[in-house]
Amino acid sequence: MPQFWDDTDWDALLQLIHRGDVIPVIGPGMVKIDEGKGAPPISLYRLLAPDLAKRLDLDDTRPFSDCREVAERFVAASSSNTRHKLLPRFAQLLRNFSEPIPAGLTALARIADFKLYISSTPDLLMARALTLQREGFAQSVNALRFKPKAGPPELRDVQTWRHGPPTLFHILGDCTQPDDFAVLEEDYIEYIIALIEKRSMLPVLTTQLREQNLLLLGAPSEDWVVRFLLRVARCERLSDVPDRRVTYLADCADKLGAPMVFFFDKLLRSTRVIDGSPIEFAVELEARWRSQYGEPDPATVQSEIDAFIDNLPDEAPPSCVFISYSRDDIARLLPYLQALRSVHVPIWFDKKGLHAGDTYSQEIERAIKERSALFCAFVSRATEADGTRYVHRERAWAAERHVSGRHYYLPFIVDLPLSEMPRREPDRVATVHYDRLSLMDPAHFAEHVRLRLADKRSQAHG
């Protein structure tokens, strides 16, 4: 890393990321493939250039610097509109390339404080990195792409996507749409014009790009494209953007060129060039983020779990909220249970990891049938994987108390994919609405349950 990027600079950026105030923008410089053999990583678009030329039957023996140069020579050698041949063949080539995933993309995907990623490349490697590294991310649901000729896909409301799986937005199209993504200079012009014309149809994305700090990793394209995309994102003259909304550009200065470095580093108050490899920068960023904000030490988590369980009463208090869960999920659920306690919601659950037939079983049944005002069922891969787990007996007892139209049985999905619904929940509660924890932070969850409990108590006294 360059000398001017000291610990103070790192800490400032990490704090912004942890607050959710930074959007990473992925450029071609991040999509480099490590082929091994001790050689430096090579750009995916340089690696695939010979294959693209072959698929296009391009009769040109000169070497190609990247796929864009192949496309330009192919168009120059053709006498008619060739997009209908160029784009599908290029798209298929990109779709077929699935590994290895570049180290920089894997590092970015691991930073859980990033909730929105912008990609300026048409490949699917960032989506695959997120699929592997971020629970709940599904490419078919969470990867969006902009198409100039179609109605643009809009982000969900901020509250939803900030607390759900991350979203990946391909701002210049992607190869899942083989008829429309940016390859040639003319394509970039059309995309930029369409982004301006359809800005009102993308209010959430427009607001986020305008108001957040941006981290450009590898310049999205040529000098003019970077400047125009940034101008579209900021929605105002770049020299008027206030200092509090920073745009970081991580890339090698010699690659960016002197005019772009001067433009970003000297003419604009709100931008900063980080001279160096964007991949190395992303890897270092993830390591520092993990050290400061990543997963806590397992021993510390277990100590918190033990302390929380020890503080539960031995018997279920009257009008409590019964928690039905798998012990495999307790570390994930702990912040949500702590949030319930913080808003004075009395909770109780099986502290002993019962199995059917234990004498303590009668006390569990009595707590559910006689002393609980609400029943929270946490549905997870663990509970769905084994129908003999004790939680299913708890839920059968709770289902006996369920009355349609009354709040008692409250199911929450912990980690099932968006395309999958529970299969082992009692038939009697099949029509109950399932909330997903991935779309609720602990405070939101606790308030949701507290209000349901207040309604239940008011009904009891009404």
CSV table of C-alpha atoms in Angstrom, one decimal:
chain,number,residue,atom,x,y,z
A,1,MET,CA,0.0,0.0,0.0
A,2,PRO,CA,1.2,3.6,-0.7
A,3,GLN,CA,2.8,5.4,2.2
A,4,PHE,CA,0.2,8.2,2.4
A,5,TRP,CA,-2.5,5.6,3.2
A,6,ASP,CA,-1.8,5.4,6.9
A,7,ASP,CA,-3.8,4.0,9.9
A,8,THR,CA,-5.8,7.2,10.3
A,9,ASP,CA,-7.0,7.0,6.7
A,10,TRP,CA,-7.9,3.3,7.1
A,11,ASP,CA,-9.8,3.9,10.3
A,12,ALA,CA,-11.8,6.7,8.7
A,13,LEU,CA,-12.8,4.6,5.8
A,14,LEU,CA,-13.6,1.5,8.0
A,15,GLN,CA,-15.9,3.6,10.2
A,16,LEU,CA,-17.8,4.9,7.2
A,17,ILE,CA,-18.1,1.3,5.9
A,18,HIS,CA,-19.3,0.0,9.3
A,19,ARG,CA,-22.0,2.8,9.4
A,20,GLY,CA,-23.2,1.6,6.0
A,21,ASP,CA,-22.1,4.8,4.3
A,22,VAL,CA,-19.9,3.4,1.5
A,23,ILE,CA,-20.9,1.8,-1.8
A,24,PRO,CA,-18.2,-0.2,-3.6
A,25,VAL,CA,-18.1,0.2,-7.4
A,26,ILE,CA,-16.4,-2.7,-9.1
A,27,GLY,CA,-14.4,-2.1,-12.3
A,28,PRO,CA,-12.5,-4.3,-14.7
A,29,GLY,CA,-9.3,-3.9,-12.7
A,30,MET,CA,-10.8,-6.1,-10.0
A,31,VAL,CA,-11.7,-8.9,-12.3
A,32,LYS,CA,-8.3,-10.5,-12.7
A,33,ILE,CA,-7.7,-14.3,-12.7
A,34,ASP,CA,-4.9,-16.0,-11.0
A,35,GLU,CA,-3.8,-18.8,-13.3
A,36,GLY,CA,-1.1,-20.0,-10.9
A,37,LYS,CA,2.3,-20.8,-12.5
A,38,GLY,CA,3.8,-17.9,-10.5
A,39,ALA,CA,2.6,-15.4,-13.1
A,40,PRO,CA,0.7,-12.2,-12.0
A,41,PRO,CA,-3.1,-12.3,-12.3
A,42,ILE,CA,-4.4,-11.6,-15.8
A,43,SER,CA,-7.5,-9.6,-16.7
A,44,LEU,CA,-10.5,-11.8,-17.4
A,45,TYR,CA,-11.2,-9.8,-20.5
A,46,ARG,CA,-7.6,-10.3,-21.7
A,47,LEU,CA,-7.8,-14.0,-20.9
A,48,LEU,CA,-11.0,-14.5,-22.9
A,49,ALA,CA,-10.0,-12.3,-25.9
A,50,PRO,CA,-8.6,-15.2,-28.0
A,51,ASP,CA,-11.6,-17.4,-27.3
A,52,LEU,CA,-14.0,-14.5,-28.3
A,53,ALA,CA,-12.1,-13.9,-31.5
A,54,LYS,CA,-12.4,-17.6,-32.3
A,55,ARG,CA,-16.1,-17.7,-31.6
A,56,LEU,CA,-16.6,-14.7,-33.9
A,57,ASP,CA,-14.6,-16.2,-36.7
A,58,LEU,CA,-12.4,-13.1,-36.7
A,59,ASP,CA,-9.7,-13.5,-39.3
A,60,ASP,CA,-7.1,-11.3,-37.6
A,61,THR,CA,-3.7,-12.6,-36.5
A,62,ARG,CA,-2.6,-9.6,-34.5
A,63,PRO,CA,-2.6,-10.0,-30.7
A,64,PHE,CA,-5.6,-8.6,-28.7
A,65,SER,CA,-5.2,-6.6,-25.6
A,66,ASP,CA,-8.8,-7.4,-24.3
A,67,CYS,CA,-12.3,-8.5,-25.4
A,68,ARG,CA,-13.2,-4.9,-26.2
A,69,GLU,CA,-10.5,-4.7,-28.8
A,70,VAL,CA,-11.7,-8.0,-30.3
A,71,ALA,CA,-15.2,-6.5,-30.5
A,72,GLU,CA,-14.0,-3.3,-32.1
A,73,ARG,CA,-12.0,-5.2,-34.8
A,74,PHE,CA,-14.9,-7.5,-35.4
A,75,VAL,CA,-17.3,-4.5,-36.0
A,76,ALA,CA,-14.7,-2.7,-38.1
A,77,ALA,CA,-14.3,-5.8,-40.3
A,78,SER,CA,-18.1,-6.3,-40.8
A,79,SER,CA,-20.3,-4.5,-43.3
A,80,SER,CA,-23.5,-4.6,-41.3
A,81,ASN,CA,-24.8,-4.3,-37.7
A,82,THR,CA,-23.1,-7.1,-35.9
A,83,ARG,CA,-24.4,-6.7,-32.3
A,84,HIS,CA,-26.8,-9.6,-32.8
A,85,LYS,CA,-23.8,-11.9,-33.3
A,86,LEU,CA,-21.3,-10.2,-31.0
A,87,LEU,CA,-23.3,-9.9,-27.8
A,88,PRO,CA,-24.8,-13.5,-27.5
A,89,ARG,CA,-21.4,-15.1,-28.2
A,90,PHE,CA,-19.6,-12.9,-25.7
A,91,ALA,CA,-22.3,-13.4,-23.2
A,92,GLN,CA,-22.1,-17.2,-23.5
A,93,LEU,CA,-18.3,-17.0,-23.0
A,94,LEU,CA,-18.7,-15.0,-19.8
A,95,ARG,CA,-21.5,-17.2,-18.4
A,96,ASN,CA,-19.3,-20.3,-18.9
A,97,PHE,CA,-16.5,-18.8,-16.9
A,98,SER,CA,-17.2,-19.5,-13.2
A,99,GLU,CA,-13.8,-20.0,-11.5
A,100,PRO,CA,-11.5,-19.2,-10.1
A,101,ILE,CA,-13.2,-16.2,-8.4
A,102,PRO,CA,-10.7,-13.3,-8.1
A,103,ALA,CA,-9.3,-12.7,-4.6
A,104,GLY,CA,-10.4,-9.1,-4.6
A,105,LEU,CA,-14.0,-9.9,-5.3
A,106,THR,CA,-14.0,-12.6,-2.6
A,107,ALA,CA,-12.6,-10.1,-0.1
A,108,LEU,CA,-15.3,-7.5,-1.0
A,109,ALA,CA,-18.0,-10.1,-0.6
A,110,ARG,CA,-16.8,-11.0,2.9
A,111,ILE,CA,-17.3,-7.4,4.2
A,112,ALA,CA,-20.8,-7.8,5.7
A,113,ASP,CA,-21.2,-4.1,6.2
A,114,PHE,CA,-21.5,-3.7,2.4
A,115,LYS,CA,-25.1,-4.0,1.5
A,116,LEU,CA,-25.1,-2.6,-2.0
A,117,TYR,CA,-22.5,-3.4,-4.7
A,118,ILE,CA,-22.3,-1.7,-8.0
A,119,SER,CA,-20.6,-3.5,-10.9
A,120,SER,CA,-19.5,-1.9,-14.1
A,121,THR,CA,-18.5,-5.3,-15.7
A,122,PRO,CA,-20.9,-7.8,-17.4
A,123,ASP,CA,-19.4,-11.0,-15.9
A,124,LEU,CA,-21.0,-12.9,-13.1
A,125,LEU,CA,-17.9,-13.4,-10.8
A,126,MET,CA,-19.0,-10.8,-8.2
A,127,ALA,CA,-22.4,-12.5,-8.0
A,128,ARG,CA,-20.7,-15.9,-7.5
A,129,ALA,CA,-18.5,-14.4,-4.8
A,130,LEU,CA,-21.5,-13.1,-3.0
A,131,THR,CA,-23.3,-16.5,-3.4
A,132,LEU,CA,-20.4,-18.2,-1.7
A,133,GLN,CA,-19.7,-15.6,1.0
A,134,ARG,CA,-23.0,-14.0,1.9
A,135,GLU,CA,-25.8,-16.0,3.3
A,136,GLY,CA,-29.2,-15.4,1.7
A,137,PHE,CA,-27.7,-13.9,-1.5
A,138,ALA,CA,-29.4,-15.5,-4.5
A,139,GLN,CA,-28.2,-14.3,-8.0
A,140,SER,CA,-31.7,-14.7,-9.4
A,141,VAL,CA,-33.2,-12.4,-6.8
A,142,ASN,CA,-30.4,-10.1,-5.5
A,143,ALA,CA,-28.5,-9.4,-8.7
A,144,LEU,CA,-30.1,-6.7,-10.8
A,145,ARG,CA,-29.1,-5.2,-14.1
A,146,PHE,CA,-29.9,-2.0,-15.9
A,147,LYS,CA,-31.1,-2.2,-19.5
A,148,PRO,CA,-31.5,1.0,-21.5
A,149,LYS,CA,-34.4,-0.3,-23.6
A,150,ALA,CA,-36.4,-1.8,-20.7
A,151,GLY,CA,-38.1,-0.6,-17.5
A,152,PRO,CA,-35.2,-0.4,-15.0
A,153,PRO,CA,-35.2,-2.7,-12.0
A,154,GLU,CA,-35.6,-0.7,-8.8
A,155,LEU,CA,-33.9,-1.5,-5.5
A,156,ARG,CA,-36.2,-2.4,-2.6
A,157,ASP,CA,-36.8,0.3,0.0
A,158,VAL,CA,-33.8,1.2,2.0
A,159,GLN,CA,-35.0,-0.4,5.2
A,160,THR,CA,-35.5,-3.7,3.5
A,161,TRP,CA,-32.3,-4.1,1.6
A,162,ARG,CA,-30.1,-2.7,4.4
A,163,HIS,CA,-31.2,-5.5,6.7
A,164,GLY,CA,-31.5,-8.3,4.1
A,165,PRO,CA,-29.1,-10.1,1.8
A,166,PRO,CA,-26.8,-7.8,-0.2
A,167,THR,CA,-27.8,-6.4,-3.6
A,168,LEU,CA,-25.6,-6.4,-6.6
A,169,PHE,CA,-26.5,-3.9,-9.4
A,170,HIS,CA,-24.9,-4.2,-12.8
A,171,ILE,CA,-25.1,-0.6,-13.9
A,172,LEU,CA,-23.9,-1.3,-17.5
A,173,GLY,CA,-25.9,-4.6,-17.9
A,174,ASP,CA,-24.6,-8.1,-17.5
A,175,CYS,CA,-24.2,-11.3,-19.6
A,176,THR,CA,-27.5,-12.8,-18.3
A,177,GLN,CA,-29.1,-10.5,-20.9
A,178,PRO,CA,-27.2,-11.5,-24.0
A,179,ASP,CA,-28.8,-8.8,-26.2
A,180,ASP,CA,-27.9,-5.8,-24.1
A,181,PHE,CA,-24.7,-5.0,-22.1
A,182,ALA,CA,-22.0,-2.5,-22.7
A,183,VAL,CA,-19.0,-3.5,-24.8
A,184,LEU,CA,-18.3,-0.8,-27.3
A,185,GLU,CA,-17.8,2.9,-26.8
A,186,GLU,CA,-21.2,3.5,-28.4
A,187,ASP,CA,-22.8,1.2,-25.8
A,188,TYR,CA,-21.4,3.2,-22.9
A,189,ILE,CA,-22.9,6.4,-24.4
A,190,GLU,CA,-26.3,4.8,-24.7
A,191,TYR,CA,-26.1,3.5,-21.1
A,192,ILE,CA,-25.1,6.8,-19.7
A,193,ILE,CA,-27.9,8.6,-21.6
A,194,ALA,CA,-30.4,6.1,-20.4
A,195,LEU,CA,-29.3,6.4,-16.8
A,196,ILE,CA,-29.9,10.1,-17.1
A,197,GLU,CA,-33.3,9.8,-18.8
A,198,LYS,CA,-34.6,7.1,-16.4
A,199,ARG,CA,-33.2,8.5,-13.2
A,200,SER,CA,-36.7,9.2,-11.9
A,201,MET,CA,-37.6,5.5,-12.3
A,202,LEU,CA,-34.7,4.6,-10.0
A,203,PRO,CA,-35.3,6.8,-7.0
A,204,VAL,CA,-33.7,4.5,-4.4
A,205,LEU,CA,-30.5,3.8,-6.4
A,206,THR,CA,-30.3,7.5,-7.4
A,207,THR,CA,-30.5,8.6,-3.8
A,208,GLN,CA,-27.9,6.1,-2.6
A,209,LEU,CA,-25.4,7.0,-5.3
A,210,ARG,CA,-25.9,10.7,-4.7
A,211,GLU,CA,-25.7,10.7,-0.9
A,212,GLN,CA,-23.3,7.9,-0.1
A,213,ASN,CA,-19.5,7.7,-0.2
A,214,LEU,CA,-18.3,5.8,-3.3
A,215,LEU,CA,-15.4,3.4,-3.4
A,216,LEU,CA,-14.3,2.9,-7.0
A,217,LEU,CA,-12.1,-0.2,-7.2
A,218,GLY,CA,-10.4,-0.3,-10.6
A,219,ALA,CA,-11.6,2.5,-13.0
A,220,PRO,CA,-14.9,1.4,-14.6
A,221,SER,CA,-13.6,2.1,-18.1
A,222,GLU,CA,-11.8,4.9,-20.0
A,223,ASP,CA,-11.3,8.3,-18.6
A,224,TRP,CA,-14.4,9.9,-20.0
A,225,VAL,CA,-16.7,7.0,-19.0
A,226,VAL,CA,-15.5,7.2,-15.4
A,227,ARG,CA,-16.1,11.0,-15.3
A,228,PHE,CA,-19.6,10.7,-16.9
A,229,LEU,CA,-20.7,7.8,-14.7
A,230,LEU,CA,-19.6,9.7,-11.6
A,231,ARG,CA,-21.4,12.8,-12.8
A,232,VAL,CA,-24.6,10.8,-13.3
A,233,ALA,CA,-24.2,9.2,-9.9
A,234,ARG,CA,-23.7,12.5,-8.0
A,235,CYS,CA,-26.6,14.4,-9.9
A,236,GLU,CA,-24.7,17.7,-9.7
A,237,ARG,CA,-21.5,19.4,-10.9
A,238,LEU,CA,-18.7,17.3,-9.4
A,239,SER,CA,-16.8,20.4,-8.2
A,240,ASP,CA,-19.9,21.3,-6.2
A,241,VAL,CA,-20.2,17.9,-4.4
A,242,PRO,CA,-19.6,18.6,-0.6
A,243,ASP,CA,-16.5,17.2,1.1
A,244,ARG,CA,-18.6,15.0,3.3
A,245,ARG,CA,-19.5,12.8,0.3
A,246,VAL,CA,-16.2,11.3,-0.7
A,247,THR,CA,-15.4,9.3,-3.8
A,248,TYR,CA,-12.3,7.1,-3.4
A,249,LEU,CA,-10.7,5.8,-6.6
A,250,ALA,CA,-8.4,2.8,-5.9
A,251,ASP,CA,-6.2,2.0,-9.0
A,252,CYS,CA,-2.6,2.4,-10.2
A,253,ALA,CA,-1.9,6.0,-11.1
A,254,ASP,CA,0.1,5.0,-14.2
A,255,LYS,CA,-2.9,3.1,-15.5
A,256,LEU,CA,-5.3,5.9,-14.8
A,257,GLY,CA,-3.2,8.4,-16.6
A,258,ALA,CA,-2.0,11.8,-15.6
A,259,PRO,CA,-5.2,13.7,-16.8
A,260,MET,CA,-7.5,11.6,-14.7
A,261,VAL,CA,-5.3,11.7,-11.6
A,262,PHE,CA,-5.1,15.4,-11.9
A,263,PHE,CA,-8.9,15.7,-12.4
A,264,PHE,CA,-9.7,13.6,-9.3
A,265,ASP,CA,-6.9,14.6,-7.0
A,266,LYS,CA,-6.5,18.3,-7.7
A,267,LEU,CA,-9.7,19.7,-9.3
A,268,LEU,CA,-12.3,18.1,-7.1
A,269,ARG,CA,-12.6,18.5,-3.4
A,270,SER,CA,-14.6,15.4,-2.7
A,271,THR,CA,-12.4,12.8,-4.4
A,272,ARG,CA,-9.3,10.9,-3.5
A,273,VAL,CA,-7.0,8.7,-5.6
A,274,ILE,CA,-5.5,5.7,-3.8
A,275,ASP,CA,-2.5,4.8,-5.9
A,276,GLY,CA,-2.0,1.0,-6.0
A,277,SER,CA,-3.4,-2.3,-7.0
A,278,PRO,CA,-7.2,-2.3,-6.4
A,279,ILE,CA,-7.1,-6.0,-5.7
A,280,GLU,CA,-4.4,-5.6,-3.0
A,281,PHE,CA,-6.3,-2.7,-1.6
A,282,ALA,CA,-9.6,-4.8,-1.4
A,283,VAL,CA,-7.7,-7.7,0.3
A,284,GLU,CA,-6.1,-5.4,2.8
A,285,LEU,CA,-9.5,-3.6,3.4
A,286,GLU,CA,-11.2,-6.9,4.2
A,287,ALA,CA,-8.4,-8.0,6.6
A,288,ARG,CA,-8.6,-4.7,8.5
A,289,TRP,CA,-12.4,-4.7,8.5
A,290,ARG,CA,-12.5,-8.3,9.8
A,291,SER,CA,-10.0,-7.4,12.6
A,292,GLN,CA,-12.1,-4.5,13.7
A,293,TYR,CA,-15.7,-5.4,13.0
A,294,GLY,CA,-15.7,-9.0,11.9
A,295,GLU,CA,-17.0,-12.1,13.6
A,296,PRO,CA,-16.2,-12.1,17.4
A,297,ASP,CA,-14.1,-14.8,19.0
A,298,PRO,CA,-16.2,-18.1,19.4
A,299,ALA,CA,-15.2,-18.3,23.0
A,300,THR,CA,-16.5,-14.8,23.7
A,301,VAL,CA,-19.8,-15.6,21.9
A,302,GLN,CA,-20.2,-18.8,23.9
A,303,SER,CA,-19.6,-16.9,27.2
A,304,GLU,CA,-22.3,-14.5,26.2
A,305,ILE,CA,-24.7,-17.3,25.4
A,306,ASP,CA,-24.0,-19.0,28.7
A,307,ALA,CA,-24.5,-15.8,30.7
A,308,PHE,CA,-27.8,-15.1,28.9
A,309,ILE,CA,-29.1,-18.6,29.5
A,310,ASP,CA,-28.1,-18.5,33.2
A,311,ASN,CA,-30.1,-15.4,33.7
A,312,LEU,CA,-33.3,-17.0,32.5
A,313,PRO,CA,-35.8,-17.9,35.3
A,314,ASP,CA,-36.1,-21.6,36.1
A,315,GLU,CA,-39.8,-21.5,35.5
A,316,ALA,CA,-41.7,-19.8,32.7
A,317,PRO,CA,-43.1,-16.4,33.9
A,318,PRO,CA,-46.8,-15.7,33.2
A,319,SER,CA,-47.6,-14.2,29.8
A,320,CYS,CA,-44.1,-14.8,28.5
A,321,VAL,CA,-42.9,-15.3,25.0
A,322,PHE,CA,-41.8,-18.9,24.4
A,323,ILE,CA,-38.8,-19.2,22.2
A,324,SER,CA,-38.7,-22.4,20.1
A,325,TYR,CA,-35.2,-22.7,18.5
A,326,SER,CA,-32.4,-25.1,17.5
A,327,ARG,CA,-29.3,-24.9,19.6
A,328,ASP,CA,-27.4,-24.9,16.3
A,329,ASP,CA,-28.8,-21.3,15.8
A,330,ILE,CA,-28.3,-19.9,19.3
A,331,ALA,CA,-25.3,-17.7,18.4
A,332,ARG,CA,-27.2,-16.1,15.5
A,333,LEU,CA,-30.3,-15.6,17.6
A,334,LEU,CA,-28.6,-14.2,20.6
A,335,PRO,CA,-28.7,-10.5,19.5
A,336,TYR,CA,-32.4,-10.9,18.8
A,337,LEU,CA,-33.1,-12.4,22.2
A,338,GLN,CA,-31.0,-9.8,23.9
A,339,ALA,CA,-33.0,-7.1,22.1
A,340,LEU,CA,-36.2,-8.7,23.5
A,341,ARG,CA,-34.8,-8.4,27.0
A,342,SER,CA,-33.8,-4.8,26.4
A,343,VAL,CA,-37.4,-3.8,25.7
A,344,HIS,CA,-38.6,-5.8,28.8
A,345,VAL,CA,-40.3,-8.7,26.9
A,346,PRO,CA,-40.3,-11.7,29.2
A,347,ILE,CA,-39.0,-14.7,27.4
A,348,TRP,CA,-38.4,-18.4,28.2
A,349,PHE,CA,-37.1,-21.4,26.4
A,350,ASP,CA,-35.7,-24.9,26.9
A,351,LYS,CA,-32.3,-24.4,28.5
A,352,LYS,CA,-31.3,-28.1,28.6
A,353,GLY,CA,-31.6,-29.3,25.0
A,354,LEU,CA,-34.4,-31.8,25.7
A,355,HIS,CA,-35.3,-34.9,23.9
A,356,ALA,CA,-38.7,-36.5,23.8
A,357,GLY,CA,-39.4,-38.5,27.0
A,358,ASP,CA,-37.3,-36.3,29.4
A,359,THR,CA,-39.1,-35.5,32.7
A,360,TYR,CA,-38.6,-31.8,32.1
A,361,SER,CA,-40.8,-32.2,29.0
A,362,GLN,CA,-43.9,-31.8,31.0
A,363,GLU,CA,-42.7,-28.4,32.2
A,364,ILE,CA,-42.0,-27.3,28.6
A,365,GLU,CA,-45.5,-28.4,27.6
A,366,ARG,CA,-47.1,-26.5,30.5
A,367,ALA,CA,-45.1,-23.4,29.7
A,368,ILE,CA,-46.4,-23.4,26.1
A,369,LYS,CA,-50.0,-24.4,26.8
A,370,GLU,CA,-50.6,-22.4,30.0
A,371,ARG,CA,-48.1,-19.7,30.6
A,372,SER,CA,-47.0,-18.3,27.2
A,373,ALA,CA,-48.8,-15.3,25.6
A,374,LEU,CA,-46.8,-15.7,22.3
A,375,PHE,CA,-44.9,-18.5,20.7
A,376,CYS,CA,-41.9,-17.6,18.5
A,377,ALA,CA,-40.8,-20.4,16.2
A,378,PHE,CA,-37.4,-19.9,14.6
A,379,VAL,CA,-37.3,-22.0,11.4
A,380,SER,CA,-33.9,-22.8,10.1
A,381,ARG,CA,-31.9,-25.3,8.1
A,382,ALA,CA,-31.3,-27.1,11.3
A,383,THR,CA,-34.9,-27.4,12.3
A,384,GLU,CA,-35.9,-28.4,8.7
A,385,ALA,CA,-33.2,-31.0,8.4
A,386,ASP,CA,-34.4,-33.3,11.2
A,387,GLY,CA,-38.1,-34.0,12.0
A,388,THR,CA,-37.2,-35.7,15.2
A,389,ARG,CA,-35.9,-32.6,16.9
A,390,TYR,CA,-37.6,-31.6,20.1
A,391,VAL,CA,-38.6,-28.2,18.6
A,392,HIS,CA,-41.2,-30.0,16.5
A,393,ARG,CA,-43.0,-31.3,19.6
A,394,GLU,CA,-42.9,-27.8,21.0
A,395,ARG,CA,-44.5,-26.5,17.8
A,396,ALA,CA,-47.1,-29.2,17.8
A,397,TRP,CA,-48.2,-28.1,21.3
A,398,ALA,CA,-48.2,-24.4,20.2
A,399,ALA,CA,-50.3,-25.2,17.1
A,400,GLU,CA,-53.0,-26.6,19.3
A,401,ARG,CA,-53.5,-23.1,20.7
A,402,HIS,CA,-53.4,-21.4,17.4
A,403,VAL,CA,-56.7,-19.6,16.4
A,404,SER,CA,-56.9,-18.1,13.0
A,405,GLY,CA,-56.9,-14.3,13.1
A,406,ARG,CA,-55.2,-14.2,16.5
A,407,HIS,CA,-51.6,-13.5,17.2
A,408,TYR,CA,-50.0,-16.4,19.0
A,409,TYR,CA,-47.8,-18.5,16.7
A,410,LEU,CA,-45.1,-16.2,15.3
A,411,PRO,CA,-42.7,-18.0,12.9
A,412,PHE,CA,-39.5,-16.4,11.8
A,413,ILE,CA,-37.3,-17.8,9.0
A,414,VAL,CA,-33.6,-17.8,10.1
A,415,ASP,CA,-31.6,-18.9,7.1
A,416,LEU,CA,-33.7,-20.7,4.5
A,417,PRO,CA,-33.1,-19.5,0.9
A,418,LEU,CA,-35.7,-17.1,-0.5
A,419,SER,CA,-37.0,-19.7,-2.8
A,420,GLU,CA,-37.6,-22.2,0.0
A,421,MET,CA,-40.5,-22.3,2.5
A,422,PRO,CA,-40.7,-24.4,5.6
A,423,ARG,CA,-41.9,-28.0,5.2
A,424,ARG,CA,-42.0,-29.3,8.8
A,425,GLU,CA,-44.2,-26.7,10.5
A,426,PRO,CA,-47.5,-27.9,11.8
A,427,ASP,CA,-50.4,-28.0,9.2
A,428,ARG,CA,-52.6,-26.0,11.5
A,429,VAL,CA,-50.3,-22.9,11.2
A,430,ALA,CA,-49.7,-23.3,7.4
A,431,THR,CA,-51.4,-20.0,6.6
A,432,VAL,CA,-49.5,-17.9,9.2
A,433,HIS,CA,-47.3,-15.3,7.7
A,434,TYR,CA,-43.5,-16.0,8.0
A,435,ASP,CA,-41.1,-13.1,8.6
A,436,ARG,CA,-37.5,-13.4,7.7
A,437,LEU,CA,-34.9,-12.4,10.2
A,438,SER,CA,-32.6,-11.4,7.4
A,439,LEU,CA,-35.0,-8.5,6.7
A,440,MET,CA,-35.1,-7.4,10.4
A,441,ASP,CA,-32.4,-6.0,12.6
A,442,PRO,CA,-32.6,-7.0,16.3
A,443,ALA,CA,-34.3,-3.7,17.3
A,444,HIS,CA,-36.9,-4.0,14.6
A,445,PHE,CA,-37.6,-7.6,15.6
A,446,ALA,CA,-37.9,-6.8,19.3
A,447,GLU,CA,-40.3,-4.0,18.6
A,448,HIS,CA,-42.4,-6.2,16.3
A,449,VAL,CA,-42.7,-8.9,19.1
A,450,ARG,CA,-43.3,-6.3,21.8
A,451,LEU,CA,-46.2,-4.8,19.9
A,452,ARG,CA,-47.7,-8.2,19.4
A,453,LEU,CA,-47.4,-9.0,23.1
A,454,ALA,CA,-49.0,-5.7,24.0
A,455,ASP,CA,-51.9,-6.5,21.7
A,456,LYS,CA,-52.3,-9.9,23.3
A,457,ARG,CA,-52.3,-8.4,26.8
A,458,SER,CA,-54.9,-5.8,25.8
A,459,GLN,CA,-57.1,-8.5,24.3
A,460,ALA,CA,-56.9,-10.5,27.6
A,461,HIS,CA,-58.0,-7.4,29.6
A,462,GLY,CA,-60.5,-6.2,27.1
